[in-house]
């Protein structure tokens, strides 16, 4: 099966510790995802909490906790490490967000599916 590339955002669109939610259509399937930038690195996760499989954000594009140290699920307060999506606090502790493959080319971030 061939890989599909979907442009998500420009690398410079996000500042350090910014996050952004996006909906991507891939072969007629809707994928809700979010992108986080931390220390010049980009992370892309499916917007689905391991606890209930619901979205993490109540406020659009707001996926981090108050200290901007963790990704936070707004539903029941689970905290996830930004760099690997591992839940370190909350009802889904030890489970992980689903990291999605991506690449950066010419300043653009592309999802690989
Ligand atoms: S839905 Fe995310 S912590 Fe409950």
Coordinates of C-alpha atoms and ligand atoms in Angstrom, one line a residue:
X1 CA 0.0 0.0 0.0
X2 CA 1.4 3.4 -0.9
X3 CA 1.8 6.2 1.6
X4 CA -0.4 9.2 1.4
X5 CA 1.0 12.6 2.4
X6 CA -1.4 15.2 3.8
X7 CA -0.1 18.7 4.4
X8 CA -1.0 19.8 8.0
X9 CA 0.6 23.1 8.8
X10 CA 3.7 25.1 8.2
X11 CA 6.5 24.5 10.7
X12 CA 6.7 28.2 11.6
X13 CA 2.9 28.4 12.2
X14 CA 3.4 27.1 15.7
X15 CA 5.5 28.8 18.3
X16 CA 7.2 26.8 21.1
X17 CA 4.5 25.0 23.2
X18 CA 1.7 25.8 20.8
X19 CA -0.7 23.2 19.8
X20 CA -3.3 23.0 17.0
X21 CA -6.1 20.7 16.3
X22 CA -6.9 19.6 12.7
X23 CA -9.3 17.4 10.8
X24 CA -7.8 15.5 7.9
X25 CA -9.8 13.5 5.3
X26 CA -8.0 10.4 4.2
X27 CA -9.7 8.3 1.6
X28 CA -13.1 9.5 2.8
X29 CA -12.3 8.8 6.4
X30 CA -12.1 11.7 8.9
X31 CA -9.1 11.8 11.1
X32 CA -8.9 14.2 14.0
X33 CA -5.4 15.0 15.1
X34 CA -3.4 17.6 16.9
X35 CA 0.1 18.9 16.5
X36 CA 2.4 20.2 19.3
X37 CA 5.6 22.0 19.0
X38 CA 8.2 21.8 21.8
X39 CA 11.8 22.7 21.8
X40 CA 11.7 23.1 17.9
X41 CA 10.3 19.5 17.6
X42 CA 6.9 18.6 16.2
X43 CA 4.7 15.9 17.6
X44 CA 1.5 14.6 15.9
X45 CA -1.1 12.6 17.8
X46 CA -4.6 11.4 17.1
X47 CA -7.1 13.5 19.1
X48 CA -8.5 10.5 21.0
X49 CA -8.0 10.0 24.7
X50 CA -7.2 6.4 25.6
X51 CA -9.8 6.7 28.5
X52 CA -13.0 7.2 26.4
X53 CA -11.7 7.6 22.9
X54 CA -13.2 11.1 22.9
X55 CA -11.3 14.3 21.9
X56 CA -9.0 15.8 24.5
X57 CA -9.7 19.5 23.9
X58 CA -12.7 21.5 25.1
X59 CA -11.2 24.7 23.8
X60 CA -10.0 24.5 20.2
X61 CA -6.2 24.3 19.8
X62 CA -5.7 24.1 23.5
X63 CA -4.1 20.7 24.3
X64 CA -1.6 21.6 27.0
X65 CA -2.0 21.9 30.7
X66 CA -1.6 25.3 32.5
X67 CA 2.1 24.9 32.9
X68 CA 2.5 23.8 29.3
X69 CA 4.4 20.8 30.6
X70 CA 2.0 18.1 29.5
X71 CA -0.7 17.4 27.0
X72 CA -3.9 17.4 29.1
X73 CA -7.3 15.8 28.4
X74 CA -9.9 18.3 29.3
X75 CA -12.5 15.6 30.2
X76 CA -11.0 14.0 33.3
X77 CA -7.6 15.7 33.5
X78 CA -5.3 12.9 32.3
X79 CA -1.7 14.2 31.6
X80 CA 0.4 12.9 28.8
X81 CA 4.1 13.4 28.1
X82 CA 4.5 15.7 25.1
X83 CA 7.4 13.8 23.6
X84 CA 5.9 10.3 23.5
X85 CA 2.2 10.6 24.5
X86 CA 2.5 8.4 27.6
X87 CA -0.1 9.1 30.2
X88 CA 1.5 9.7 33.5
X89 CA -1.5 10.8 35.5
X90 CA -5.2 10.2 35.3
X91 CA -7.7 7.4 34.6
X92 CA -5.7 6.0 31.6
X93 CA -2.3 6.1 33.3
X94 CA 0.4 4.0 31.5
X95 CA -1.6 4.1 28.3
X96 CA -0.5 6.3 25.4
X97 CA -1.9 8.6 22.8
X98 CA -1.5 7.3 19.3
X99 CA 1.4 9.0 17.7
X100 CA 1.1 9.5 13.9
X101 CA 3.9 9.5 11.4
X102 CA 4.8 12.7 9.7
X103 CA 7.7 14.4 7.9
X104 CA 8.8 18.0 7.5
X105 CA 9.8 19.1 4.0
X106 CA 10.6 22.7 2.9
X107 CA 9.1 24.1 6.1
X108 CA 5.8 22.2 5.8
X109 CA 4.6 19.4 8.1
X110 CA 3.0 16.4 6.3
X111 CA 1.0 13.6 7.8
X112 CA 2.0 10.2 6.4
X113 CA -0.9 7.7 6.2
Ligands
LIG1 S1 -11.6 11.1 28.5 FE1 -9.6 11.7 28.8 S2 -9.2 11.5 30.8 FE2 -11.2 10.8 30.6

